[in-house]
Amino acid sequence: MPELQRLRADHAPALLAFERENRAYFAAAVPDRGDAYFAAFDERHRALLAEQDTGACHFHVVVGGDGEILGRVNLVDVADGSAELGYRIAKKATNQGLATSVVRQVCVLAATEYGLTSLRAETTTDNPGSQAVLARTGFVPTGETVLDGRPGITYVRDLTGPDVRPADRAPGA
């Protein structure tokens, strides 16, 4: 069973492998990270960890039983009790309920560990898989946006009420 883990320095090699292996797959749905991202990966990884240490962001990886990274789930731009949710799942791990499971887990962490009261998210209108994950995990559409020139939808999830149910709790949470 894949496990959600807070990003650490020792995740770097597996995370880089995940990003390389899924680069073309991700680029079909979201803007490509570009060659510079891969060339300066170690430096970027250290910068993310430093940013996480400030509390401005919370980065997570989804780790398979063999230590392979199967996904990322991030909370960025933490301010005033809110954060922006972003996630990406490896092509080979899609359509198995993994995204829904880890987004639910991060919602619980956001409320119980990070003290957040709401999360924001957005996706393009041509990404029905992401829209379905957000709907299944309690996000409500709030409007329209443009993401890199493509039409998109904005969402919000309130974390203050019974929406974060014990059934949503991450193992050990």
mmCIF file of N, CA and C in Angstrom, residues 100 103-104 107 119 132-141 155-159 163 165 168:
data_model
loop_
_atom_site.group_PDB
_atom_site.id
_atom_site.type_symbol
_atom_site.label_atom_id
_atom_site.label_comp_id
_atom_site.label_asym_id
_atom_site.label_seq_id
_atom_site.Cartn_x
_atom_site.Cartn_y
_atom_site.Cartn_z
ATOM 1 N N THR A 100 -7.309 10.190 -5.108
ATOM 2 C CA THR A 100 -8.385 10.479 -4.162
ATOM 3 C C THR A 100 -7.944 10.164 -2.736
ATOM 4 N N VAL A 103 -5.192 12.764 -1.548
ATOM 5 C CA VAL A 103 -5.752 14.102 -1.353
ATOM 6 C C VAL A 103 -6.583 14.119 -0.077
ATOM 7 N N ARG A 104 -7.345 13.070 0.174
ATOM 8 C CA ARG A 104 -8.094 12.988 1.437
ATOM 9 C C ARG A 104 -7.140 13.037 2.633
ATOM 10 N N CYS A 107 -5.831 16.495 3.181
ATOM 11 C CA CYS A 107 -6.858 17.369 3.773
ATOM 12 C C CYS A 107 -6.888 17.192 5.288
ATOM 13 N N LEU A 119 -8.573 24.907 1.904
ATOM 14 C CA LEU A 119 -7.632 24.656 0.816
ATOM 15 C C LEU A 119 -8.232 25.158 -0.482
ATOM 16 N N ALA A 132 -12.695 15.170 -11.008
ATOM 17 C CA ALA A 132 -13.368 14.113 -10.251
ATOM 18 C C ALA A 132 -12.707 13.909 -8.886
ATOM 19 N N VAL A 133 -11.382 13.940 -8.837
ATOM 20 C CA VAL A 133 -10.674 13.797 -7.558
ATOM 21 C C VAL A 133 -11.086 14.928 -6.617
ATOM 22 N N LEU A 134 -11.088 16.147 -7.117
ATOM 23 C CA LEU A 134 -11.455 17.287 -6.274
ATOM 24 C C LEU A 134 -12.898 17.164 -5.782
ATOM 25 N N ALA A 135 -13.807 16.760 -6.646
ATOM 26 C CA ALA A 135 -15.205 16.596 -6.233
ATOM 27 C C ALA A 135 -15.341 15.496 -5.180
ATOM 28 N N ARG A 136 -14.665 14.374 -5.380
ATOM 29 C CA ARG A 136 -14.751 13.253 -4.428
ATOM 30 C C ARG A 136 -14.153 13.601 -3.069
ATOM 31 N N THR A 137 -13.263 14.568 -3.020
ATOM 32 C CA THR A 137 -12.580 14.889 -1.764
ATOM 33 C C THR A 137 -13.120 16.162 -1.111
ATOM 34 N N GLY A 138 -14.300 16.598 -1.541
ATOM 35 C CA GLY A 138 -14.990 17.692 -0.858
ATOM 36 C C GLY A 138 -14.712 19.086 -1.357
ATOM 37 N N PHE A 139 -14.002 19.233 -2.468
ATOM 38 C CA PHE A 139 -13.756 20.555 -3.037
ATOM 39 C C PHE A 139 -14.986 20.997 -3.827
ATOM 40 N N VAL A 140 -15.285 22.284 -3.734
ATOM 41 C CA VAL A 140 -16.448 22.866 -4.398
ATOM 42 C C VAL A 140 -15.959 23.881 -5.433
ATOM 43 N N PRO A 141 -16.481 23.811 -6.664
ATOM 44 C CA PRO A 141 -16.079 24.809 -7.669
ATOM 45 C C PRO A 141 -16.470 26.218 -7.214
ATOM 46 N N TYR A 155 -11.383 25.913 -7.163
ATOM 47 C CA TYR A 155 -12.101 25.153 -6.143
ATOM 48 C C TYR A 155 -11.660 25.606 -4.761
ATOM 49 N N VAL A 156 -12.500 25.285 -3.760
ATOM 50 C CA VAL A 156 -12.143 25.501 -2.365
ATOM 51 C C VAL A 156 -12.694 24.341 -1.546
ATOM 52 N N ARG A 157 -12.005 24.044 -0.451
ATOM 53 C CA ARG A 157 -12.502 23.055 0.511
ATOM 54 C C ARG A 157 -12.379 23.636 1.901
ATOM 55 N N ASP A 158 -13.497 23.681 2.600
ATOM 56 C CA ASP A 158 -13.539 24.124 3.990
ATOM 57 C C ASP A 158 -13.068 22.958 4.869
ATOM 58 N N LEU A 159 -12.145 23.232 5.767
ATOM 59 C CA LEU A 159 -11.612 22.199 6.646
ATOM 60 C C LEU A 159 -12.072 22.364 8.090
ATOM 61 N N ASP A 163 -16.501 18.003 7.447
ATOM 62 C CA ASP A 163 -16.000 17.509 6.155
ATOM 63 C C ASP A 163 -14.768 16.628 6.323
ATOM 64 N N ARG A 165 -13.729 14.011 8.109
ATOM 65 C CA ARG A 165 -14.289 12.948 8.937
ATOM 66 C C ARG A 165 -13.199 11.954 9.335
ATOM 67 N N ASP A 168 -11.746 9.984 6.668
ATOM 68 C CA ASP A 168 -10.753 10.633 5.816
ATOM 69 C C ASP A 168 -9.357 10.594 6.416
#
